[in-house]
């Protein structure tokens, strides 16, 4: 089986751009936002999740991964005092997504639990210019001949073509629901056993498929089912983590005309495999009476935290 993201690109008719888009990078680099001032608090929150949250000598991943996520979200929410528009957000858990589309002669559907979904009262503005979108017409999607691009997908009978966001969500995204725009999906790979977790490449593919699914369902809600290049592209972000390693993604749906490989493509920016810290030493390591590794967090990476915060701020600040 070929790598997941390459397959997801073909399935979603998407061009990949390495790294985060300039709009997000600008937030990270803007001293006026004061992100540096929150670094110590973030480091403290990592210590809380990894070292202090439980009486266990070494907290299990299924415990510290969700705690770390809640801690980081808490820091993000502190910014709403400075930027009141940030309070116009809603975190929805256990949401299901369903989106159906056709590629070449294949009917495809993404459906299932779409992580934790943060919705906003207003959409994120497009991150690629009209010129950049038009330029995607020249991009040639990778083919996998003689391997079918659907080689490892589950084949099922589809009796109803669903296009829906949050149809089984406690928030119940009904007409008139104020937080109607998908903003960021969060995927927590918190299983203790490594084989039960998605590998980073698989996780990035899952993030891409669900960001695309949410964007496509939203586009159909706004513009109907007719395939078209969108006048106002839809941006959905995604963050995935196992409690230490982070994956960051910004997806822009430019077109719902997905059948052929020609024309405008969708765009995704991916920043892969960013550690928030190198190691969490729950108890000191002692050799011959000498502490060789003291307890605590080592190798904290402030830029990874800033990326998390910048994606949260994106579209409002």
PDB file of C-alpha atoms in Angstrom:
ATOM      1  CA  UNK A   1       0.000   0.000   0.000  1.00  0.00           C
ATOM      2  CA  UNK A   2       1.423   3.413  -0.939  1.00  0.00           C
ATOM      3  CA  UNK A   3       1.660   6.230   1.651  1.00  0.00           C
ATOM      4  CA  UNK A   4      -1.624   7.627   2.949  1.00  0.00           C
ATOM      5  CA  UNK A   5      -1.346  11.346   2.144  1.00  0.00           C
ATOM      6  CA  UNK A   6      -0.514  10.717  -1.517  1.00  0.00           C
ATOM      7  CA  UNK A   7      -3.603   8.541  -1.800  1.00  0.00           C
ATOM      8  CA  UNK A   8      -5.747  11.112   0.036  1.00  0.00           C
ATOM      9  CA  UNK A   9      -4.521  13.806  -2.366  1.00  0.00           C
ATOM     10  CA  UNK A  10      -5.785  11.812  -5.343  1.00  0.00           C
ATOM     11  CA  UNK A  11      -9.107  10.980  -3.655  1.00  0.00           C
ATOM     12  CA  UNK A  12      -9.745  14.650  -2.810  1.00  0.00           C
ATOM     13  CA  UNK A  13      -8.174  16.184  -5.958  1.00  0.00           C
ATOM     14  CA  UNK A  14      -5.710  18.133  -3.859  1.00  0.00           C
ATOM     15  CA  UNK A  15      -2.301  19.712  -4.349  1.00  0.00           C
ATOM     16  CA  UNK A  16       0.062  19.539  -1.357  1.00  0.00           C
ATOM     17  CA  UNK A  17       2.135  22.503  -0.143  1.00  0.00           C
ATOM     18  CA  UNK A  18       4.780  21.757   2.504  1.00  0.00           C
ATOM     19  CA  UNK A  19       4.651  23.931   5.636  1.00  0.00           C
ATOM     20  CA  UNK A  20       2.000  26.299   6.956  1.00  0.00           C
ATOM     21  CA  UNK A  21       0.468  29.069   4.794  1.00  0.00           C
ATOM     22  CA  UNK A  22       1.842  32.633   5.096  1.00  0.00           C
ATOM     23  CA  UNK A  23      -1.319  33.836   6.877  1.00  0.00           C
ATOM     24  CA  UNK A  24      -0.676  31.407   9.759  1.00  0.00           C
ATOM     25  CA  UNK A  25       3.078  32.026   9.768  1.00  0.00           C
ATOM     26  CA  UNK A  26       2.388  35.764  10.070  1.00  0.00           C
ATOM     27  CA  UNK A  27       0.409  35.144  13.261  1.00  0.00           C
ATOM     28  CA  UNK A  28       3.298  33.151  14.736  1.00  0.00           C
ATOM     29  CA  UNK A  29       5.765  35.924  13.899  1.00  0.00           C
ATOM     30  CA  UNK A  30       3.614  38.858  15.074  1.00  0.00           C
ATOM     31  CA  UNK A  31       5.134  40.191  18.329  1.00  0.00           C
ATOM     32  CA  UNK A  32       1.967  42.217  19.031  1.00  0.00           C
ATOM     33  CA  UNK A  33       0.071  38.984  19.759  1.00  0.00           C
ATOM     34  CA  UNK A  34       2.384  38.215  22.677  1.00  0.00           C
ATOM     35  CA  UNK A  35       2.629  34.485  21.989  1.00  0.00           C
ATOM     36  CA  UNK A  36       6.080  34.395  23.616  1.00  0.00           C
ATOM     37  CA  UNK A  37       4.502  35.498  26.896  1.00  0.00           C
ATOM     38  CA  UNK A  38       2.447  32.297  26.947  1.00  0.00           C
ATOM     39  CA  UNK A  39       5.415  29.945  26.442  1.00  0.00           C
ATOM     40  CA  UNK A  40       6.085  29.429  30.158  1.00  0.00           C
ATOM     41  CA  UNK A  41       2.405  28.739  30.766  1.00  0.00           C
ATOM     42  CA  UNK A  42       2.432  26.168  27.937  1.00  0.00           C
ATOM     43  CA  UNK A  43       5.507  24.460  29.394  1.00  0.00           C
ATOM     44  CA  UNK A  44       3.759  24.372  32.761  1.00  0.00           C
ATOM     45  CA  UNK A  45       0.693  22.783  31.112  1.00  0.00           C
ATOM     46  CA  UNK A  46       2.878  20.066  29.552  1.00  0.00           C
ATOM     47  CA  UNK A  47       4.325  19.310  32.998  1.00  0.00           C
ATOM     48  CA  UNK A  48       0.810  19.221  34.438  1.00  0.00           C
ATOM     49  CA  UNK A  49      -0.394  16.701  31.832  1.00  0.00           C
ATOM     50  CA  UNK A  50       2.706  14.485  31.914  1.00  0.00           C
ATOM     51  CA  UNK A  51       3.863  14.666  35.528  1.00  0.00           C
ATOM     52  CA  UNK A  52       1.294  16.041  37.971  1.00  0.00           C
ATOM     53  CA  UNK A  53      -2.196  15.168  36.753  1.00  0.00           C
ATOM     54  CA  UNK A  54      -2.225  11.693  38.293  1.00  0.00           C
ATOM     55  CA  UNK A  55      -0.735   9.799  41.213  1.00  0.00           C
ATOM     56  CA  UNK A  56       0.630   7.172  38.804  1.00  0.00           C
ATOM     57  CA  UNK A  57       4.422   7.082  38.512  1.00  0.00           C
ATOM     58  CA  UNK A  58       4.064   7.320  34.720  1.00  0.00           C
ATOM     59  CA  UNK A  59       0.698   8.538  33.349  1.00  0.00           C
ATOM     60  CA  UNK A  60      -0.674   6.532  30.453  1.00  0.00           C
ATOM     61  CA  UNK A  61      -1.076   8.152  27.042  1.00  0.00           C
ATOM     62  CA  UNK A  62      -4.844   7.691  27.092  1.00  0.00           C
ATOM     63  CA  UNK A  63      -4.797   9.949  30.165  1.00  0.00           C
ATOM     64  CA  UNK A  64      -2.173  12.591  29.380  1.00  0.00           C
ATOM     65  CA  UNK A  65      -2.978  13.131  25.683  1.00  0.00           C
ATOM     66  CA  UNK A  66      -6.553  14.446  26.284  1.00  0.00           C
ATOM     67  CA  UNK A  67      -5.394  16.399  29.372  1.00  0.00           C
ATOM     68  CA  UNK A  68      -2.658  18.099  27.355  1.00  0.00           C
ATOM     69  CA  UNK A  69      -5.184  18.988  24.635  1.00  0.00           C
ATOM     70  CA  UNK A  70      -7.578  20.535  27.170  1.00  0.00           C
ATOM     71  CA  UNK A  71      -4.684  22.461  28.735  1.00  0.00           C
ATOM     72  CA  UNK A  72      -3.603  23.906  25.363  1.00  0.00           C
ATOM     73  CA  UNK A  73      -7.184  24.855  24.496  1.00  0.00           C
ATOM     74  CA  UNK A  74      -7.430  26.580  27.885  1.00  0.00           C
ATOM     75  CA  UNK A  75      -4.379  28.728  27.044  1.00  0.00           C
ATOM     76  CA  UNK A  76      -5.925  29.566  23.656  1.00  0.00           C
ATOM     77  CA  UNK A  77      -9.141  30.689  25.334  1.00  0.00           C
ATOM     78  CA  UNK A  78      -7.191  33.100  27.531  1.00  0.00           C
ATOM     79  CA  UNK A  79      -6.607  35.136  24.356  1.00  0.00           C
ATOM     80  CA  UNK A  80     -10.342  35.930  24.141  1.00  0.00           C
ATOM     81  CA  UNK A  81      -9.841  38.667  26.756  1.00  0.00           C
ATOM     82  CA  UNK A  82      -7.641  40.452  24.225  1.00  0.00           C
ATOM     83  CA  UNK A  83      -9.650  39.346  21.168  1.00  0.00           C
ATOM     84  CA  UNK A  84     -13.377  39.030  22.105  1.00  0.00           C
ATOM     85  CA  UNK A  85     -14.241  37.507  18.713  1.00  0.00           C
ATOM     86  CA  UNK A  86     -12.454  34.322  19.882  1.00  0.00           C
ATOM     87  CA  UNK A  87     -15.348  33.690  22.262  1.00  0.00           C
ATOM     88  CA  UNK A  88     -17.582  33.054  19.241  1.00  0.00           C
ATOM     89  CA  UNK A  89     -16.399  29.456  19.012  1.00  0.00           C
ATOM     90  CA  UNK A  90     -17.862  26.120  20.060  1.00  0.00           C
ATOM     91  CA  UNK A  91     -16.119  22.783  20.612  1.00  0.00           C
ATOM     92  CA  UNK A  92     -18.299  19.869  19.561  1.00  0.00           C
ATOM     93  CA  UNK A  93     -17.323  16.318  20.509  1.00  0.00           C
ATOM     94  CA  UNK A  94     -18.307  12.965  19.039  1.00  0.00           C
ATOM     95  CA  UNK A  95     -19.497  14.550  15.806  1.00  0.00           C
ATOM     96  CA  UNK A  96     -20.113  12.416  12.762  1.00  0.00           C
ATOM     97  CA  UNK A  97     -19.452  13.581   9.233  1.00  0.00           C
ATOM     98  CA  UNK A  98     -20.780  12.196   5.966  1.00  0.00           C
ATOM     99  CA  UNK A  99     -19.710  13.475   2.554  1.00  0.00           C
ATOM    100  CA  UNK A 100     -20.122  11.794  -0.826  1.00  0.00           C
ATOM    101  CA  UNK A 101     -18.424  12.624  -4.118  1.00  0.00           C
ATOM    102  CA  UNK A 102     -17.363  11.077  -7.404  1.00  0.00           C
ATOM    103  CA  UNK A 103     -13.795  10.715  -8.711  1.00  0.00           C
ATOM    104  CA  UNK A 104     -13.507   9.492 -12.282  1.00  0.00           C
ATOM    105  CA  UNK A 105     -16.121   6.713 -12.254  1.00  0.00           C
ATOM    106  CA  UNK A 106     -15.816   5.881  -8.532  1.00  0.00           C
ATOM    107  CA  UNK A 107     -18.385   6.940  -5.934  1.00  0.00           C
ATOM    108  CA  UNK A 108     -16.562   7.808  -2.694  1.00  0.00           C
ATOM    109  CA  UNK A 109     -17.769   8.591   0.778  1.00  0.00           C
ATOM    110  CA  UNK A 110     -16.022   9.714   3.947  1.00  0.00           C
ATOM    111  CA  UNK A 111     -18.039   9.136   7.083  1.00  0.00           C
ATOM    112  CA  UNK A 112     -17.532   8.493  10.758  1.00  0.00           C
ATOM    113  CA  UNK A 113     -16.391  10.274  13.903  1.00  0.00           C
ATOM    114  CA  UNK A 114     -14.564  13.395  12.834  1.00  0.00           C
ATOM    115  CA  UNK A 115     -12.550  14.071  15.970  1.00  0.00           C
ATOM    116  CA  UNK A 116     -13.276  17.121  18.101  1.00  0.00           C
ATOM    117  CA  UNK A 117     -14.654  19.872  15.898  1.00  0.00           C
ATOM    118  CA  UNK A 118     -14.268  23.546  16.709  1.00  0.00           C
ATOM    119  CA  UNK A 119     -16.932  25.591  14.953  1.00  0.00           C
ATOM    120  CA  UNK A 120     -17.007  29.331  14.467  1.00  0.00           C
ATOM    121  CA  UNK A 121     -19.651  31.951  13.791  1.00  0.00           C
ATOM    122  CA  UNK A 122     -17.662  33.144  10.787  1.00  0.00           C
ATOM    123  CA  UNK A 123     -15.592  31.242   8.209  1.00  0.00           C
ATOM    124  CA  UNK A 124     -11.817  31.407   7.816  1.00  0.00           C
ATOM    125  CA  UNK A 125     -10.945  33.585   4.829  1.00  0.00           C
ATOM    126  CA  UNK A 126      -9.246  31.817   1.882  1.00  0.00           C
ATOM    127  CA  UNK A 127      -5.486  31.459   2.391  1.00  0.00           C
ATOM    128  CA  UNK A 128      -4.631  31.108  -1.314  1.00  0.00           C
ATOM    129  CA  UNK A 129      -5.174  33.992  -3.726  1.00  0.00           C
ATOM    130  CA  UNK A 130      -7.298  33.705  -6.864  1.00  0.00           C
ATOM    131  CA  UNK A 131      -4.050  33.590  -8.892  1.00  0.00           C
ATOM    132  CA  UNK A 132      -2.729  30.688  -6.802  1.00  0.00           C
ATOM    133  CA  UNK A 133      -6.033  28.859  -7.213  1.00  0.00           C
ATOM    134  CA  UNK A 134      -6.014  29.315 -11.008  1.00  0.00           C
ATOM    135  CA  UNK A 135      -2.383  28.119 -11.086  1.00  0.00           C
ATOM    136  CA  UNK A 136      -3.471  24.745  -9.629  1.00  0.00           C
ATOM    137  CA  UNK A 137      -4.953  23.921 -13.060  1.00  0.00           C
ATOM    138  CA  UNK A 138      -1.364  23.190 -14.170  1.00  0.00           C
ATOM    139  CA  UNK A 139      -0.768  20.775 -11.297  1.00  0.00           C
ATOM    140  CA  UNK A 140      -0.738  17.124 -12.373  1.00  0.00           C
ATOM    141  CA  UNK A 141      -2.148  14.720  -9.800  1.00  0.00           C
ATOM    142  CA  UNK A 142      -0.027  11.663  -9.097  1.00  0.00           C
ATOM    143  CA  UNK A 143      -1.419   8.413 -10.459  1.00  0.00           C
ATOM    144  CA  UNK A 144      -0.656   4.966  -9.107  1.00  0.00           C
ATOM    145  CA  UNK A 145      -1.156   2.835 -12.212  1.00  0.00           C
ATOM    146  CA  UNK A 146      -1.290  -0.160 -12.254  1.00  0.00           C
ATOM    147  CA  UNK A 147      -2.381   0.091  -8.594  1.00  0.00           C
ATOM    148  CA  UNK A 148      -5.941   1.377  -8.140  1.00  0.00           C
ATOM    149  CA  UNK A 149      -6.019   4.527  -5.977  1.00  0.00           C
ATOM    150  CA  UNK A 150      -8.837   2.912  -3.983  1.00  0.00           C
ATOM    151  CA  UNK A 151      -6.833  -0.265  -3.280  1.00  0.00           C
ATOM    152  CA  UNK A 152      -7.263  -0.371   0.503  1.00  0.00           C
ATOM    153  CA  UNK A 153     -10.595   1.434   0.877  1.00  0.00           C
ATOM    154  CA  UNK A 154     -13.566  -0.392   2.339  1.00  0.00           C
ATOM    155  CA  UNK A 155     -16.172  -1.201  -0.294  1.00  0.00           C
ATOM    156  CA  UNK A 156     -19.781  -0.836   0.826  1.00  0.00           C
ATOM    157  CA  UNK A 157     -23.224  -0.472  -0.701  1.00  0.00           C
ATOM    158  CA  UNK A 158     -24.313   3.168  -0.444  1.00  0.00           C
ATOM    159  CA  UNK A 159     -28.095   3.398  -0.286  1.00  0.00           C
ATOM    160  CA  UNK A 160     -28.222   7.106   0.481  1.00  0.00           C
ATOM    161  CA  UNK A 161     -25.699   9.719  -0.608  1.00  0.00           C
ATOM    162  CA  UNK A 162     -25.228  11.799   2.526  1.00  0.00           C
ATOM    163  CA  UNK A 163     -23.597  15.211   2.739  1.00  0.00           C
ATOM    164  CA  UNK A 164     -23.845  16.332   6.304  1.00  0.00           C
ATOM    165  CA  UNK A 165     -21.795  17.938   9.069  1.00  0.00           C
ATOM    166  CA  UNK A 166     -22.632  17.208  12.668  1.00  0.00           C
ATOM    167  CA  UNK A 167     -25.796  15.233  11.929  1.00  0.00           C
ATOM    168  CA  UNK A 168     -25.198  13.111  15.028  1.00  0.00           C
ATOM    169  CA  UNK A 169     -23.592  15.849  17.073  1.00  0.00           C
ATOM    170  CA  UNK A 170     -24.854  16.875  20.515  1.00  0.00           C
ATOM    171  CA  UNK A 171     -24.856  20.449  19.231  1.00  0.00           C
ATOM    172  CA  UNK A 172     -27.079  19.261  16.361  1.00  0.00           C
ATOM    173  CA  UNK A 173     -26.033  21.660  13.585  1.00  0.00           C
ATOM    174  CA  UNK A 174     -29.577  22.596  12.654  1.00  0.00           C
ATOM    175  CA  UNK A 175     -30.520  25.518  10.424  1.00  0.00           C
ATOM    176  CA  UNK A 176     -29.884  28.700  12.332  1.00  0.00           C
ATOM    177  CA  UNK A 177     -27.176  27.137  14.555  1.00  0.00           C
ATOM    178  CA  UNK A 178     -24.905  30.163  15.166  1.00  0.00           C
ATOM    179  CA  UNK A 179     -21.599  28.244  15.116  1.00  0.00           C
ATOM    180  CA  UNK A 180     -22.174  26.857  11.645  1.00  0.00           C
ATOM    181  CA  UNK A 181     -18.677  27.116  10.121  1.00  0.00           C
ATOM    182  CA  UNK A 182     -16.170  24.283  10.631  1.00  0.00           C
ATOM    183  CA  UNK A 183     -12.910  25.842  11.836  1.00  0.00           C
ATOM    184  CA  UNK A 184     -10.490  23.213  13.185  1.00  0.00           C
ATOM    185  CA  UNK A 185     -10.634  19.448  13.662  1.00  0.00           C
ATOM    186  CA  UNK A 186      -8.600  17.910  16.489  1.00  0.00           C
ATOM    187  CA  UNK A 187      -7.565  14.258  16.389  1.00  0.00           C
ATOM    188  CA  UNK A 188      -6.150  12.710  19.573  1.00  0.00           C
ATOM    189  CA  UNK A 189      -4.258   9.463  18.981  1.00  0.00           C
ATOM    190  CA  UNK A 190      -4.253   8.532  22.648  1.00  0.00           C
ATOM    191  CA  UNK A 191      -4.213   4.714  22.627  1.00  0.00           C
ATOM    192  CA  UNK A 192      -1.530   3.343  24.959  1.00  0.00           C
ATOM    193  CA  UNK A 193      -0.576   0.489  22.642  1.00  0.00           C
ATOM    194  CA  UNK A 194       1.358   1.835  19.654  1.00  0.00           C
ATOM    195  CA  UNK A 195      -0.249  -0.605  17.204  1.00  0.00           C
ATOM    196  CA  UNK A 196      -3.691   0.765  18.163  1.00  0.00           C
ATOM    197  CA  UNK A 197      -2.676   4.296  17.154  1.00  0.00           C
ATOM    198  CA  UNK A 198      -2.516   5.700  13.642  1.00  0.00           C
ATOM    199  CA  UNK A 199       1.065   6.171  12.493  1.00  0.00           C
ATOM    200  CA  UNK A 200       1.858   9.836  11.699  1.00  0.00           C
ATOM    201  CA  UNK A 201       1.466   9.312   7.935  1.00  0.00           C
ATOM    202  CA  UNK A 202      -1.869   7.534   8.418  1.00  0.00           C
ATOM    203  CA  UNK A 203      -3.010  10.257  10.795  1.00  0.00           C
ATOM    204  CA  UNK A 204      -2.186  12.993   8.274  1.00  0.00           C
ATOM    205  CA  UNK A 205      -4.198  11.128   5.616  1.00  0.00           C
ATOM    206  CA  UNK A 206      -7.146  10.825   8.016  1.00  0.00           C
ATOM    207  CA  UNK A 207      -6.868  14.539   8.864  1.00  0.00           C
ATOM    208  CA  UNK A 208      -6.927  15.429   5.165  1.00  0.00           C
ATOM    209  CA  UNK A 209      -9.932  13.213   4.385  1.00  0.00           C
ATOM    210  CA  UNK A 210     -12.007  14.597   7.268  1.00  0.00           C
ATOM    211  CA  UNK A 211     -11.029  18.241   6.671  1.00  0.00           C
ATOM    212  CA  UNK A 212     -12.053  17.729   3.030  1.00  0.00           C
ATOM    213  CA  UNK A 213     -15.270  15.975   4.095  1.00  0.00           C
ATOM    214  CA  UNK A 214     -16.297  18.816   6.404  1.00  0.00           C
ATOM    215  CA  UNK A 215     -15.452  21.442   3.775  1.00  0.00           C
ATOM    216  CA  UNK A 216     -17.338  19.572   1.040  1.00  0.00           C
ATOM    217  CA  UNK A 217     -20.452  19.063   3.175  1.00  0.00           C
ATOM    218  CA  UNK A 218     -20.392  22.775   4.083  1.00  0.00           C
ATOM    219  CA  UNK A 219     -19.986  23.751   0.411  1.00  0.00           C
ATOM    220  CA  UNK A 220     -22.987  21.609  -0.543  1.00  0.00           C
ATOM    221  CA  UNK A 221     -25.046  23.224   2.227  1.00  0.00           C
ATOM    222  CA  UNK A 222     -24.136  26.704   0.977  1.00  0.00           C
ATOM    223  CA  UNK A 223     -24.061  26.177  -2.789  1.00  0.00           C
ATOM    224  CA  UNK A 224     -26.012  23.008  -3.591  1.00  0.00           C
ATOM    225  CA  UNK A 225     -24.808  19.798  -5.197  1.00  0.00           C
ATOM    226  CA  UNK A 226     -23.867  21.055  -8.661  1.00  0.00           C
ATOM    227  CA  UNK A 227     -20.087  20.665  -9.245  1.00  0.00           C
ATOM    228  CA  UNK A 228     -18.398  24.066  -9.482  1.00  0.00           C
ATOM    229  CA  UNK A 229     -15.308  26.110  -8.741  1.00  0.00           C
ATOM    230  CA  UNK A 230     -16.179  28.009  -5.580  1.00  0.00           C
ATOM    231  CA  UNK A 231     -16.300  31.795  -5.693  1.00  0.00           C
ATOM    232  CA  UNK A 232     -15.485  31.783  -1.975  1.00  0.00           C
ATOM    233  CA  UNK A 233     -13.278  28.761  -1.111  1.00  0.00           C
ATOM    234  CA  UNK A 234     -13.847  27.000   2.211  1.00  0.00           C
ATOM    235  CA  UNK A 235     -10.968  26.582   4.659  1.00  0.00           C
ATOM    236  CA  UNK A 236     -10.929  23.867   7.340  1.00  0.00           C
ATOM    237  CA  UNK A 237      -7.921  23.250   9.579  1.00  0.00           C
ATOM    238  CA  UNK A 238      -6.819  20.107  11.374  1.00  0.00           C
ATOM    239  CA  UNK A 239      -4.442  19.304  14.231  1.00  0.00           C
ATOM    240  CA  UNK A 240      -3.477  15.772  15.211  1.00  0.00           C
ATOM    241  CA  UNK A 241      -1.369  14.633  18.166  1.00  0.00           C
ATOM    242  CA  UNK A 242      -0.416  11.622  20.264  1.00  0.00           C
ATOM    243  CA  UNK A 243       0.309  13.884  23.225  1.00  0.00           C
ATOM    244  CA  UNK A 244       3.848  14.731  22.121  1.00  0.00           C
ATOM    245  CA  UNK A 245       4.146  14.740  18.325  1.00  0.00           C
ATOM    246  CA  UNK A 246       1.906  17.187  16.434  1.00  0.00           C
ATOM    247  CA  UNK A 247       0.647  17.337  12.837  1.00  0.00           C
ATOM    248  CA  UNK A 248      -0.708  20.653  11.513  1.00  0.00           C
ATOM    249  CA  UNK A 249      -2.876  21.086   8.422  1.00  0.00           C
ATOM    250  CA  UNK A 250      -4.790  23.821   6.588  1.00  0.00           C
ATOM    251  CA  UNK A 251      -7.120  22.610   3.823  1.00  0.00           C
ATOM    252  CA  UNK A 252      -8.757  24.877   1.228  1.00  0.00           C
ATOM    253  CA  UNK A 253     -11.646  23.540  -0.840  1.00  0.00           C
ATOM    254  CA  UNK A 254     -11.516  25.416  -4.145  1.00  0.00           C
ATOM    255  CA  UNK A 255     -13.769  23.184  -6.217  1.00  0.00           C
ATOM    256  CA  UNK A 256     -16.549  20.626  -5.859  1.00  0.00           C
ATOM    257  CA  UNK A 257     -15.963  19.550  -9.477  1.00  0.00           C
ATOM    258  CA  UNK A 258     -14.072  16.404  -8.482  1.00  0.00           C
ATOM    259  CA  UNK A 259     -14.814  13.843 -11.187  1.00  0.00           C
ATOM    260  CA  UNK A 260     -11.929  14.566 -13.560  1.00  0.00           C
ATOM    261  CA  UNK A 261      -8.243  15.298 -12.903  1.00  0.00           C
ATOM    262  CA  UNK A 262      -8.457  18.483 -14.995  1.00  0.00           C
ATOM    263  CA  UNK A 263      -9.114  22.040 -13.897  1.00  0.00           C
ATOM    264  CA  UNK A 264      -8.752  23.721 -10.513  1.00  0.00           C
ATOM    265  CA  UNK A 265      -7.440  21.575  -7.654  1.00  0.00           C
ATOM    266  CA  UNK A 266      -7.957  21.870  -3.926  1.00  0.00           C
ATOM    267  CA  UNK A 267      -5.010  22.856  -1.721  1.00  0.00           C
ATOM    268  CA  UNK A 268      -3.573  21.540   1.530  1.00  0.00           C
ATOM    269  CA  UNK A 269      -0.697  22.872   3.621  1.00  0.00           C
ATOM    270  CA  UNK A 270       0.900  20.316   5.960  1.00  0.00           C
ATOM    271  CA  UNK A 271       3.501  20.819   8.683  1.00  0.00           C
ATOM    272  CA  UNK A 272       4.500  17.314   9.769  1.00  0.00           C
ATOM    273  CA  UNK A 273       5.987  15.659  12.853  1.00  0.00           C
ATOM    274  CA  UNK A 274       6.478  18.606  15.199  1.00  0.00           C
ATOM    275  CA  UNK A 275       7.457  17.607  18.746  1.00  0.00           C
ATOM    276  CA  UNK A 276       6.074  19.778  21.545  1.00  0.00           C
ATOM    277  CA  UNK A 277       8.802  18.412  23.839  1.00  0.00           C
ATOM    278  CA  UNK A 278      11.549  15.802  23.560  1.00  0.00           C
ATOM    279  CA  UNK A 279      11.049  13.829  26.758  1.00  0.00           C
ATOM    280  CA  UNK A 280       8.978  13.690  29.938  1.00  0.00           C
ATOM    281  CA  UNK A 281      10.915  12.082  32.791  1.00  0.00           C
ATOM    282  CA  UNK A 282       8.328  11.168  35.421  1.00  0.00           C
ATOM    283  CA  UNK A 283      10.857   9.905  37.968  1.00  0.00           C
ATOM    284  CA  UNK A 284      14.582  10.704  37.977  1.00  0.00           C
ATOM    285  CA  UNK A 285      16.935   8.160  36.466  1.00  0.00           C
ATOM    286  CA  UNK A 286      19.672   7.278  38.932  1.00  0.00           C
ATOM    287  CA  UNK A 287      22.846   5.324  38.172  1.00  0.00           C
ATOM    288  CA  UNK A 288      25.358   4.497  40.915  1.00  0.00           C
ATOM    289  CA  UNK A 289      23.755   7.039  43.199  1.00  0.00           C
ATOM    290  CA  UNK A 290      24.016   9.830  40.630  1.00  0.00           C
ATOM    291  CA  UNK A 291      20.981  11.390  38.958  1.00  0.00           C
ATOM    292  CA  UNK A 292      21.662  10.990  35.230  1.00  0.00           C
ATOM    293  CA  UNK A 293      18.242  12.226  34.062  1.00  0.00           C
ATOM    294  CA  UNK A 294      16.336  14.537  36.416  1.00  0.00           C
ATOM    295  CA  UNK A 295      12.544  14.408  36.572  1.00  0.00           C
ATOM    296  CA  UNK A 296      10.779  16.953  34.395  1.00  0.00           C
ATOM    297  CA  UNK A 297      10.147  18.047  30.824  1.00  0.00           C
ATOM    298  CA  UNK A 298      13.143  18.418  28.545  1.00  0.00           C
ATOM    299  CA  UNK A 299      13.441  19.827  25.044  1.00  0.00           C
ATOM    300  CA  UNK A 300      10.282  21.952  25.080  1.00  0.00           C
ATOM    301  CA  UNK A 301       9.665  23.335  21.560  1.00  0.00           C
ATOM    302  CA  UNK A 302       7.951  26.751  21.777  1.00  0.00           C
ATOM    303  CA  UNK A 303       7.410  26.936  17.991  1.00  0.00           C
ATOM    304  CA  UNK A 304       5.146  23.870  18.091  1.00  0.00           C
ATOM    305  CA  UNK A 305       3.017  25.526  20.748  1.00  0.00           C
ATOM    306  CA  UNK A 306       2.926  28.743  18.693  1.00  0.00           C
ATOM    307  CA  UNK A 307       1.681  26.796  15.655  1.00  0.00           C
ATOM    308  CA  UNK A 308      -1.153  25.335  17.729  1.00  0.00           C
ATOM    309  CA  UNK A 309      -2.061  28.809  18.989  1.00  0.00           C
ATOM    310  CA  UNK A 310      -1.722  30.433  15.548  1.00  0.00           C
ATOM    311  CA  UNK A 311      -4.167  27.937  14.006  1.00  0.00           C
ATOM    312  CA  UNK A 312      -6.589  28.667  16.846  1.00  0.00           C
ATOM    313  CA  UNK A 313      -6.283  32.427  16.270  1.00  0.00           C
ATOM    314  CA  UNK A 314      -6.454  32.116  12.470  1.00  0.00           C
ATOM    315  CA  UNK A 315      -9.609  33.574  10.979  1.00  0.00           C
ATOM    316  CA  UNK A 316     -10.344  35.840  13.915  1.00  0.00           C
ATOM    317  CA  UNK A 317      -7.214  37.851  14.745  1.00  0.00           C
TER     318      UNK A 317
END
